[in-house]
Amino acid sequence: MNDVKFSELCESHGETAAATLYLRFINAYATHVARLDPDAFDDPETPNAGDVIKALTTYSDEADEPFPQEVDVQLAHVLRSMARAWEGTSARLLRQAKGAPVDAGLGLVVQAMAIGVGRGECGSGVIQFASSDTGLPEIHGRYLRQSQGREALDRQVGSLYLTKDPRGPSFEETCPEAFAQLLEYSVLARKRLREEMQIEFTLESGKLAILDAVRIVRSSSAAVHIAVDLARDGIIPREDALMRVDPKALSELLHRQVAPNAPRTVLAKGIAASPGAATGKIVFTASDAQASAARGEAAVLVRRETGPEDIRGMHSVVAVLTERGGVTSHAAVIGRGLGLPCVVGASDMSIDGQKKSIIGRNQQILREGDVITVDGTHGEVLVGHVETVEAGLNTAVTTLLGWADELRDIGIRANADTPRDAQTAKNFMADGIGLCRSEHMFFEADRLTVMREMIFAENEEDRAASLERLLPMQRADFTELFQIMEGRPVCIRLLDPPLHEFLPADRSGLRDLAEALNLPLSRVTERVEQLSEYNPMLGLRGVRLGITVPEIYEMQARAIFEAAIDSGVDASPEIMIPLVSACREVELVKARIDAAAAAVRVERGRSFSYSLGVMVETPRAALRAGEIAAYSQFLSFGTNDLTQMAYGLSRDDAGRFMSSYVQQGVYEEDPFHRLDKDGVGELLTLGAERGRAARPEVVLSICGEHGGDPVAIAFIRQCGFTYVSCSPFRVPVARLAAAQCAITDKITG
Ligand code: PEP
Ligand code: MG
């Protein structure tokens, strides 16, 4: 745009339209290219040539040079400024959040303009045919006369509804022919572009032009709906629909939500930036957030707004709340990326950084350490702990996952320790339980005392008496688990942690224990000290307990077999021995478990089947998988401990320096989050090959935290494993990821 073009446009389109176009260009150029203060430039309602002269004068005053009249100069500067923005912090953070490479390229398109201002029916609008929130078919958008670009959406005032609407005039009624044509183009766009598009259009003297069509912005839930609808309408195949949904996005739908009827005391309202709900103590700084995480306390990071220096703090909290910001602000983008419930722009509260307090909408004051609940789905901050409910799957997700199940060729089980976990696993249609950490059942208050009595038993008789009391409790736990799983496989791991984990660590706990067991404090302290180890993770735990205190495993095996009978369902128990490093361990434990099974069969006069396997989580077990497989019907790789021992890296302490390691590129990623395909992966491959060579029908699986990670799923599927087991909430993600692996294989042959 320059003075010459302005004169031409005055002739063809009239002075107002020409001045609108020229002013718009001067303003945009001044702000984005010359980086001048936008407030220095006016935005008159009906501009004229005088306003243009004023803007040009302001430009030369502010920039110390005249507004460039050469089109090639303008173009070069515009392109350069776009490229600069691409390198800016916001663009970089967005790329990072979207998982795009840091050095991703930028494409710029230069094209002729369809002008929405001028004589006759001129204007512009934006239309989309599905809701960005839900993905359900709904027409959204506006049309505004004498406007351009997305003004119809931005300005609202004076804009027309697109379809007939009781609230006011509509584009459909005012320009019926153009509207009909717009619908035609839109149907065509959806079909040909095979996507749900948002379309920008203009009318120039009544003539419709389609300017642009972009994928509509969509929530995770809408993404699933849209993909499923496109497949149902025959526009894309089901495989395509499955490939379009990011497993990570699916996990967003699976977050806890505030219970619908829970009482809510609203502290502040803001923008619902990232879904889900979480409760935690207020912290005001990223370092306090990290300190809370180190203490194992759930915290909510409350900031005026967040920046890159807060990212590590955000990794440590359960939710984020900011006073400022919008849906694309730093906190919102990062919060969504991390799957953290997040409310931003809660401007009806104020933060007092000095006093470390928040003043809420009703002048209620909350201080550091007070508990709040962030409802990121509804954009509300609630006082105190508020009841939440498990996430539920909507019908589109269920349909999509049904398609995934038809295509996937690897089993997905859940790690479920409690009946509640098992129920969630079943709701998410897990194929079974791949890991039930049986010790979790001992941490319930009533069992803990009996467990401690067992640990303090002076002789075999006393120990047997305690185990006798634990037996019915374990049996009841397992019975419930079998009943919930209704005949799906349930793999129960025998006791794994070192016994000292069941004992108190501090003085008051020791005193309480002495009282509960009716023992002198000195005796209790002495026993606790006896059990303490320099390196408990490599000490007396797992199968080593099974060998040295065999009665515990015998009791557990008996509880499992009796529960299988009592459950009344066709239970198929699988018993897993943890932390094996030598074949003889398996041989010994197997003999005792088989004996327990035989005893229960005789006592109950009932037959039942079970399988016995080994958890491969020490490097030696992976290397000796061949001989171990001779005694094991299945081998389940515990990649948490396997990673710990392969790297010689403590699971509990690695967090302290992991970020520095990742930052400096020592590790590409935290190996406890992302399976190390090279090292740990080689142990998996070796173990699988050796196990299979010795026993071709051996069932192979993984059950560490990596089980739900799409990268790990792809890897172990290639190694020919039978199933993965992951936390219940990751089951849907894993089902989708497994289907995507099968589809990718089909495409790439
Ligand atoms: C493992 O080590 O991978 C595992 C699943 O067991 P845990 O996390 O209980 O040690
Ligand atoms: Mg383990």
PDB file of C-alpha atoms in Angstrom, residues 496-502 531-542 544-545 579 641 644-645 650 652-653:
ATOM      1  CA  ASP A 496       8.406 -56.662  47.281  1.00  0.00           C
ATOM      2  CA  PRO A 497       9.515 -53.806  49.587  1.00  0.00           C
ATOM      3  CA  PRO A 498      12.017 -54.142  52.401  1.00  0.00           C
ATOM      4  CA  LEU A 499      10.263 -54.757  55.716  1.00  0.00           C
ATOM      5  CA  HIS A 500      11.505 -51.534  57.279  1.00  0.00           C
ATOM      6  CA  GLU A 501       9.121 -49.664  54.955  1.00  0.00           C
ATOM      7  CA  PHE A 502       6.310 -50.906  57.162  1.00  0.00           C
ATOM      8  CA  LEU A 531      16.202 -53.897  59.830  1.00  0.00           C
ATOM      9  CA  SER A 532      17.758 -50.702  58.548  1.00  0.00           C
ATOM     10  CA  GLU A 533      20.044 -51.127  55.561  1.00  0.00           C
ATOM     11  CA  TYR A 534      22.626 -48.907  53.889  1.00  0.00           C
ATOM     12  CA  ASN A 535      21.014 -49.416  50.532  1.00  0.00           C
ATOM     13  CA  PRO A 536      17.559 -50.914  51.046  1.00  0.00           C
ATOM     14  CA  MET A 537      16.629 -50.868  47.362  1.00  0.00           C
ATOM     15  CA  LEU A 538      19.415 -53.389  46.792  1.00  0.00           C
ATOM     16  CA  GLY A 539      18.947 -55.110  50.124  1.00  0.00           C
ATOM     17  CA  LEU A 540      16.578 -57.572  51.706  1.00  0.00           C
ATOM     18  CA  ARG A 541      13.522 -57.135  49.510  1.00  0.00           C
ATOM     19  CA  GLY A 542      11.578 -58.941  46.788  1.00  0.00           C
ATOM     20  CA  ARG A 544      15.053 -62.341  48.977  1.00  0.00           C
ATOM     21  CA  LEU A 545      12.311 -62.011  51.585  1.00  0.00           C
ATOM     22  CA  LEU A 579      13.469 -58.869  42.098  1.00  0.00           C
ATOM     23  CA  ASP A 641      14.030 -51.139  38.682  1.00  0.00           C
ATOM     24  CA  GLN A 644      17.594 -47.992  38.021  1.00  0.00           C
ATOM     25  CA  MET A 645      19.984 -50.919  37.998  1.00  0.00           C
ATOM     26  CA  SER A 650      18.630 -44.243  42.150  1.00  0.00           C
ATOM     27  CA  ASP A 652      14.445 -41.712  44.288  1.00  0.00           C
ATOM     28  CA  ASP A 653      17.434 -39.409  43.972  1.00  0.00           C
TER      29      ASP A 653
END
